[in-house]
């Protein structure tokens, strides 16, 4: 009820300055006052009684002056002493009595109305009444003699002809506000006002209400007052069925409120200017400065408050309107906008809204919308899911949204996201179903997780000797935290009968009744470490895990089922959405594809949306069918897409692709699936990102900080590829791209449908050529390992693969084989295919990223393979538009093989090639998370922090189905189901391979740790400045700090270290990561590489090193979670509801 | 005379049981002032207290790891394994059995068992469980009654229960400490006389049940007479009984009945109450709908 508490009626003191309040003889005794009043009234009534209303201004002035005095006296009058002291029935004071009996106010107002109400007197009357009602010492409104004239006056304001002049709006709203305040004090008034004859209120029953409604969404104080007032009406009417019915049936309150949100939303910035490379969610300080957003949030908060206090009738109507008048028609399309910027913005908004809504039923409305509403046949959830795999800021924003969703501990959300896929238990071997409920009793799983900490990351020299055994680490930790003396008597082995006393340990421990608190010594220990002692801190993780699990299981205590593999029964569980091959969804959207086909870069804007949707859908569908493994395909443009792999397909591929396989790169070194940017076909190339665009893009790219570098590179180099883009480039570059390409760049699961034809679209040859120039230019943080590039170069020969991908994604309905055949035959010449790819591209930003990646890749490629000389970029670009269709395919084909090679190497170890058609499927969410996770080495620090945070959050859930899936490392899954431990294992291998190839890895790792500590510290210190006042403020604050960051932070408690760390971090911020760069990774690049290349390499290295740091912490977190799950007690159901 | 207050207490506990509360750990609360901070969370004290003691175990780790078990679990694992065992005990809600790990070592648990009917009716037997320090890879835990109960399977001198006959080989994942406790309860209801530790009891049971019964009654009386004795092992968490004292116990009792376990920081989120609109038995989101907005 924070809203209501804010509405303290202003005390008399606050209005001292008001002109309407003449100095009054308030201190005089009641009788004197009455005499004065009567005197005034006599003079006024003389004027009033003149039959024909005089138009003389003298009269008016006189009446006004006297009225002022009279009403002041009335306001000041105290109620007469009530003999019984019954407050309710306190008798009227003499003045009021006179006012009532003589109906003075009515006469006054009537007189004004008769003579024609000029704005001036209207305003004066409004102010007078407002003063009267606000300051009166006795209740006035329940007297007909008061509220009738008041309603008459207000009626004049509502009169369509007279209306309320703009200048008077403030007075009007203030008056209404005062009325509502007194109404809140005396609920009777509402009833009386409501029952007052319609004559007084014009056409409406509740004039006050309808007068306020138009101000609901106003900016500034007036809007606030109106909302406050309305809220008071809402609260007062909560128990008045008739009033509530009136509001819902006869007023426009709910529709205005809901559709007003829509209007306000449409004025929100389409693009969110991003400052930091780590930005991923709207914090209060982010939006406080954006007036349109403040306005929206005010209204949303108001909705929330109304839902909270209003009568159920009103509430359900409002929720209804919010769903159908705001979410569906506005939010839905907004989330499906074509440009990445808009997607980012709308996603961030949605996240913000979810975090700001506190009323359960309102939240439910939002969640229903997200989970069930279908926008062009895809649920919002589906759409959001596909974006996690994007390789841009969009990914971070989407992750952030999902973190918010997960934090709700909502059964429905979890059901849709994950549990429904796990319910049938088909992901585990039949024999293992019993194990679903088992917890990690003996620390086996924890041990397994910890064993994945790469050797190269165990820096602590003290423990180096003991590395082999994890327990050595624990022993060390323990010895740090506990008295050595506390030991001794420990074990009486299993031997014969032992007397109790023999087991008694010496009394070394604290003998006080308070249990030892291990924490404190531990923290002291920690604070002494300048860098992080990465072997320690495990107790922190245990504590955090306990807290997280307890919190989560407490929050889930009222769920409908335990989800333990038995309840709900696996047999009765409805089959989850069909996996890949079935792909029924695809069948529903053929038209989209056809639309796409037509459009090359010139796709009309109208089609963009559809194209986007289609792209998203295809991504989704492809992701749906995946079995937990991904195929990576590189589009012509070198854009890479991840495709969930179905066994069938993989087989075919291999058959089809002779070349790629040999080139497999060791999984560790290759960054597996490079981000899946799907390139919108031709469009990207022609449109050059303006410099600004590039900057933003860079910033967004994986959240890496290297943006500046990238830009400069591009410009300076004038690389041909870039050049090409630039020529076309306009400030709107992003948008255009988005429109034309309409491709979802970032969706990973996407099968290559969106093969963008990039710059290199023409042919393989052109590809190669174009690539060369890029070499230089690619400053962008390229995540791909060099190995990939090699692959790429080699692969060019095989175009067919790509085509197959296209086919699959687009037309899954047909049998894959036949499609592929067709494609192979048609591919080269078929214009439509490229069209498809175009349609899919969604975001410009993504596109730019893709370009970058392409460039990087190209450069790497060139480096590796030493391609031929540069071709003039312009020529390539010019050719593109026309050739794209055909060339796009080819290029794509060629590239694909390359990428696939590594992927296969990476992902395949455990998987069998042939899988039954109905493969167990753990759902798009897990699949995309795991894919992203597997790609950790290439992710930016911030993506990884968010990502691991989400997985850890999931691992807190106590439901055995989910817990066993994530944390039980002994569980045997179906071969096609990838387990978390498998994914982590592959990451570990890659980190180790990376470390092995960089001799200064230990030093870099240490510096990265230092930086993270410093960064955490800075974040910590500056957060107080931004104290959010939203209800869920703490969660807001929390949202800034991923848990790992907090963990890291914990270790820096000493003032000096904090200062030092802060300096470090600030320096970093100031220098735009340059300092860190140089500090961390000097000379990262190869010997002969250019500066730009070096930078790109440095970025790659940086991501990898940070990844190593995060990875280790993540493993500890998971291990701790596994252990804590075994010792957490469930909360009984329905124990207690939130206070 | 002492029995009166005592029984009132036991009645309380049983009622509490009936409530389905899981707070068996709380039963002993009154007897150990040290546990007051324990009220909210059930488990925390154990690791904390146990830690100092287990440390010796950690020193022994090398040898442990030498004995070939894969992981050679470090102290963390041992602590948590025992914690997990204790959690299982709580979840089992064994009737009439209460245990509590000692303050000093997670490897030593104090317990008490109430026998509610049968030959040993009204028996209240305190015992101590000793868990081998190479748990779970060692032998089965030992269970020793503070006062040797007259029973064929209880050593008349040491008071040790013959646990191993029930767990010839202790198999991790299959055997749990709660099973030992369950077994300890069972022997008082189902008398087994084969290979007795107390041959006299066995023989009597076979040959002269009446005498056996009277001896049992004597034994039960003896145990109950010593109920208020100081615990045999000096440990803050040892279970000790005292006559019912309303001044002391009433309040604690009330707290036990009203205490609701909540997470430590339940205030941290607004939606702690856990959202669910899933109708029980359904797996459809929002199936529990109450008039949703049409979509």
Coordinates of C-alpha atoms in Angstrom, one line a residue, chain A residues 319-320 323-324 357-360 363-365 367-368 371-373 408-412 415-416 423 441-444 446-447 450 469-471 474-475 477-479 482-484 486-501 503-507 509-519 538-539 542 546-548 550-551 554-560 563 568 573-574 1032 1034-1035 1038 1123-1124 1126-1132 1135-1139, chain B residues 22 33-35 37 41-45 47-49 51-59 61-62 65 70-77 79-85 87-88 90-91 103-105 107-108 128 130-133 135-136 139 142 144 158 160 164 170-176 232-234 236-237 259-295:
Chain A
X319 CA -6.1 -7.3 -16.3
X320 CA -8.2 -8.3 -19.2
X323 CA -3.6 -8.4 -21.8
X324 CA -5.7 -7.6 -24.8
X357 CA 5.3 -5.7 -11.2
X358 CA 4.6 -7.0 -7.8
X359 CA 1.0 -7.9 -7.8
X360 CA 0.6 -11.6 -8.4
X363 CA 2.3 -10.8 -13.0
X364 CA 0.2 -13.7 -14.0
X365 CA -1.2 -11.7 -16.8
X367 CA 3.4 -14.6 -17.7
X368 CA 0.3 -15.8 -19.5
X371 CA 4.0 -18.4 -22.1
X372 CA 0.8 -18.8 -24.0
X373 CA 0.2 -16.0 -26.3
X408 CA 10.0 -15.9 -9.9
X409 CA 10.1 -19.6 -9.0
X410 CA 6.9 -20.0 -11.0
X411 CA 5.8 -23.5 -11.7
X412 CA 4.1 -22.5 -14.9
X415 CA 7.0 -26.2 -16.7
X416 CA 7.0 -24.6 -20.1
X423 CA 8.5 -35.1 -17.4
X441 CA 24.9 -38.3 -0.8
X442 CA 28.6 -38.8 -0.9
X443 CA 29.8 -35.9 -2.8
X444 CA 30.4 -37.9 -5.9
X446 CA 30.5 -32.5 -6.4
X447 CA 33.8 -34.3 -6.8
X450 CA 35.5 -30.0 -9.1
X469 CA 43.4 -34.8 -5.2
X470 CA 40.6 -32.4 -4.6
X471 CA 40.5 -33.5 -1.0
X474 CA 39.6 -29.2 1.1
X475 CA 42.1 -30.2 3.7
X477 CA 40.7 -25.1 3.3
X478 CA 39.8 -26.7 6.5
X479 CA 43.1 -26.2 8.0
X482 CA 39.6 -24.3 11.9
X483 CA 41.9 -24.7 14.8
X484 CA 44.5 -27.2 14.3
X486 CA 40.5 -28.9 17.6
X487 CA 41.5 -32.2 16.3
X488 CA 42.7 -35.4 17.7
X489 CA 40.2 -37.8 18.8
X490 CA 38.3 -38.2 15.7
X491 CA 37.7 -41.6 14.6
X492 CA 37.2 -44.8 16.4
X493 CA 37.5 -47.0 13.4
X494 CA 35.0 -49.7 12.8
X495 CA 36.7 -51.9 15.3
X496 CA 35.3 -53.8 18.3
X497 CA 33.1 -52.3 20.8
X498 CA 34.4 -49.0 21.9
X499 CA 33.3 -47.2 24.9
X500 CA 31.9 -43.8 24.3
X501 CA 34.6 -42.1 26.2
X503 CA 35.8 -41.4 21.2
X504 CA 35.7 -38.2 23.0
X505 CA 37.9 -35.7 21.4
X506 CA 39.9 -33.4 23.5
X507 CA 38.1 -30.3 24.4
X509 CA 37.0 -26.5 20.4
X510 CA 35.2 -23.5 21.8
X511 CA 33.4 -24.8 24.8
X512 CA 30.9 -22.1 24.8
X513 CA 27.4 -22.9 23.9
X514 CA 27.6 -21.1 20.7
X515 CA 28.7 -23.3 17.9
X516 CA 31.8 -22.5 16.1
X517 CA 31.3 -20.2 13.3
X518 CA 33.6 -21.2 10.6
X519 CA 32.7 -18.2 8.5
X538 CA 34.3 -23.1 -1.3
X539 CA 32.6 -22.5 1.9
X542 CA 28.3 -23.8 0.0
X546 CA 22.3 -23.5 0.8
X547 CA 20.7 -20.1 0.8
X548 CA 19.7 -20.4 -2.8
X550 CA 16.4 -23.2 0.7
X551 CA 15.0 -20.1 -0.8
X554 CA 10.6 -22.6 0.0
X555 CA 9.4 -20.6 -2.9
X556 CA 8.3 -23.7 -4.7
X557 CA 6.6 -25.3 -1.7
X558 CA 3.1 -24.7 -3.2
X559 CA 3.8 -26.1 -6.5
X560 CA 1.2 -28.6 -7.7
X563 CA 8.4 -33.3 -10.3
X568 CA 3.4 -36.2 -12.3
X573 CA 2.6 -36.5 -19.0
X574 CA 1.6 -35.1 -22.4
X1032 CA 11.6 -4.8 -5.6
X1034 CA 16.8 -5.2 -3.9
X1035 CA 16.3 -7.5 -6.7
X1038 CA 21.0 -7.6 -7.4
X1123 CA 26.3 -31.1 -2.0
X1124 CA 23.8 -28.8 -0.5
X1126 CA 21.7 -33.6 -0.3
X1127 CA 21.3 -31.8 3.0
X1128 CA 18.3 -29.6 2.3
X1129 CA 15.0 -30.4 3.8
X1130 CA 11.9 -29.8 1.9
X1131 CA 9.4 -27.3 3.1
X1132 CA 6.0 -28.6 3.8
X1135 CA 3.0 -23.8 5.2
X1136 CA 2.7 -20.1 5.2
X1137 CA 2.0 -17.4 2.9
X1138 CA 4.0 -14.4 2.4
X1139 CA 3.4 -11.8 4.9
Chain B
X22 CA 9.9 -32.9 10.6
X33 CA 21.0 -24.7 25.5
X34 CA 23.6 -24.6 22.9
X35 CA 21.1 -25.2 20.3
X37 CA 20.4 -20.5 17.6
X41 CA 17.7 -24.0 10.5
X42 CA 18.1 -27.6 11.2
X43 CA 21.4 -28.5 10.0
X44 CA 23.9 -25.7 10.3
X45 CA 25.2 -26.5 13.7
X47 CA 29.0 -28.8 10.1
X48 CA 30.2 -26.1 12.2
X49 CA 30.6 -28.1 15.2
X51 CA 34.3 -29.4 11.6
X52 CA 36.9 -29.1 14.3
X53 CA 36.6 -32.7 15.1
X54 CA 36.6 -34.0 11.7
X55 CA 39.8 -32.3 11.0
X56 CA 41.7 -35.1 12.5
X57 CA 40.0 -37.1 9.9
X58 CA 41.2 -34.9 7.3
X59 CA 44.7 -35.6 8.4
X61 CA 42.9 -38.5 4.4
X62 CA 46.0 -39.7 2.8
X65 CA 42.8 -42.2 -0.3
X70 CA 37.9 -43.6 -6.1
X71 CA 37.4 -40.2 -4.7
X72 CA 39.0 -40.5 -1.4
X73 CA 36.5 -38.1 0.0
X74 CA 37.9 -35.2 1.8
X75 CA 36.5 -33.9 4.9
X76 CA 34.0 -31.8 3.1
X77 CA 32.6 -34.8 1.5
X79 CA 30.8 -33.8 6.5
X80 CA 28.3 -33.5 3.9
X81 CA 27.7 -37.2 3.6
X82 CA 26.9 -37.3 7.3
X83 CA 24.8 -34.2 7.0
X84 CA 23.0 -35.9 4.2
X85 CA 22.5 -39.0 6.3
X87 CA 18.8 -35.2 6.6
X88 CA 17.6 -38.6 5.5
X90 CA 14.8 -36.5 9.5
X91 CA 12.9 -37.2 6.3
X103 CA 28.7 -31.0 19.1
X104 CA 32.2 -32.3 18.8
X105 CA 32.0 -34.8 16.0
X107 CA 30.8 -39.1 13.6
X108 CA 29.0 -39.4 16.9
X128 CA 25.0 -43.3 20.9
X130 CA 29.4 -44.2 16.3
X131 CA 30.1 -43.8 12.6
X132 CA 33.4 -45.1 11.3
X133 CA 35.6 -42.3 10.0
X135 CA 32.3 -43.7 6.1
X136 CA 30.7 -44.6 3.8
X139 CA 31.9 -50.9 8.3
X142 CA 27.8 -49.0 15.9
X144 CA 25.6 -48.4 21.9
X158 CA 29.0 -52.6 26.8
X160 CA 26.3 -52.4 22.1
X164 CA 26.2 -56.0 12.0
X170 CA 27.8 -51.8 4.7
X171 CA 27.0 -50.8 1.2
X172 CA 27.0 -47.1 0.4
X173 CA 24.0 -45.9 -1.5
X174 CA 22.0 -48.8 -0.1
X175 CA 22.6 -48.6 3.6
X176 CA 21.8 -45.6 5.5
X232 CA 27.4 -40.3 29.8
X233 CA 29.3 -38.3 27.3
X234 CA 30.0 -34.7 28.1
X236 CA 26.8 -29.8 24.6
X237 CA 24.5 -31.6 22.3
X259 CA 8.1 -22.6 14.7
X260 CA 7.9 -22.5 11.0
X261 CA 11.0 -23.1 9.1
X262 CA 11.8 -20.5 6.6
X263 CA 14.8 -19.7 4.5
X264 CA 17.2 -17.3 6.0
X265 CA 16.7 -14.6 3.6
X266 CA 13.1 -15.1 2.5
X267 CA 12.7 -11.4 2.3
X268 CA 15.0 -11.1 -0.6
X269 CA 12.4 -11.5 -3.3
X270 CA 8.9 -10.4 -3.7
X271 CA 7.6 -13.6 -5.1
X272 CA 8.8 -15.9 -2.5
X273 CA 5.5 -17.4 -2.0
X274 CA 6.1 -19.3 -5.2
X275 CA 3.8 -18.8 -8.1
X276 CA 1.8 -21.6 -9.4
X277 CA -1.3 -21.7 -11.5
X278 CA -0.9 -25.3 -12.4
X279 CA -3.9 -27.4 -11.4
X280 CA -2.7 -30.4 -9.4
X281 CA -2.6 -33.4 -11.7
X282 CA -2.3 -31.3 -14.7
X283 CA 0.9 -30.3 -16.5
X284 CA -0.6 -27.4 -18.3
X285 CA 0.4 -23.9 -17.3
X286 CA -2.4 -21.8 -16.0
X287 CA -4.7 -24.8 -15.8
X288 CA -5.8 -23.6 -12.4
X289 CA -7.4 -20.7 -14.0
X290 CA -9.8 -18.4 -12.3
X291 CA -11.1 -16.4 -15.2
X292 CA -8.1 -15.6 -17.2
X293 CA -8.0 -12.9 -19.8
X294 CA -9.0 -14.4 -23.0
X295 CA -6.1 -14.5 -25.4

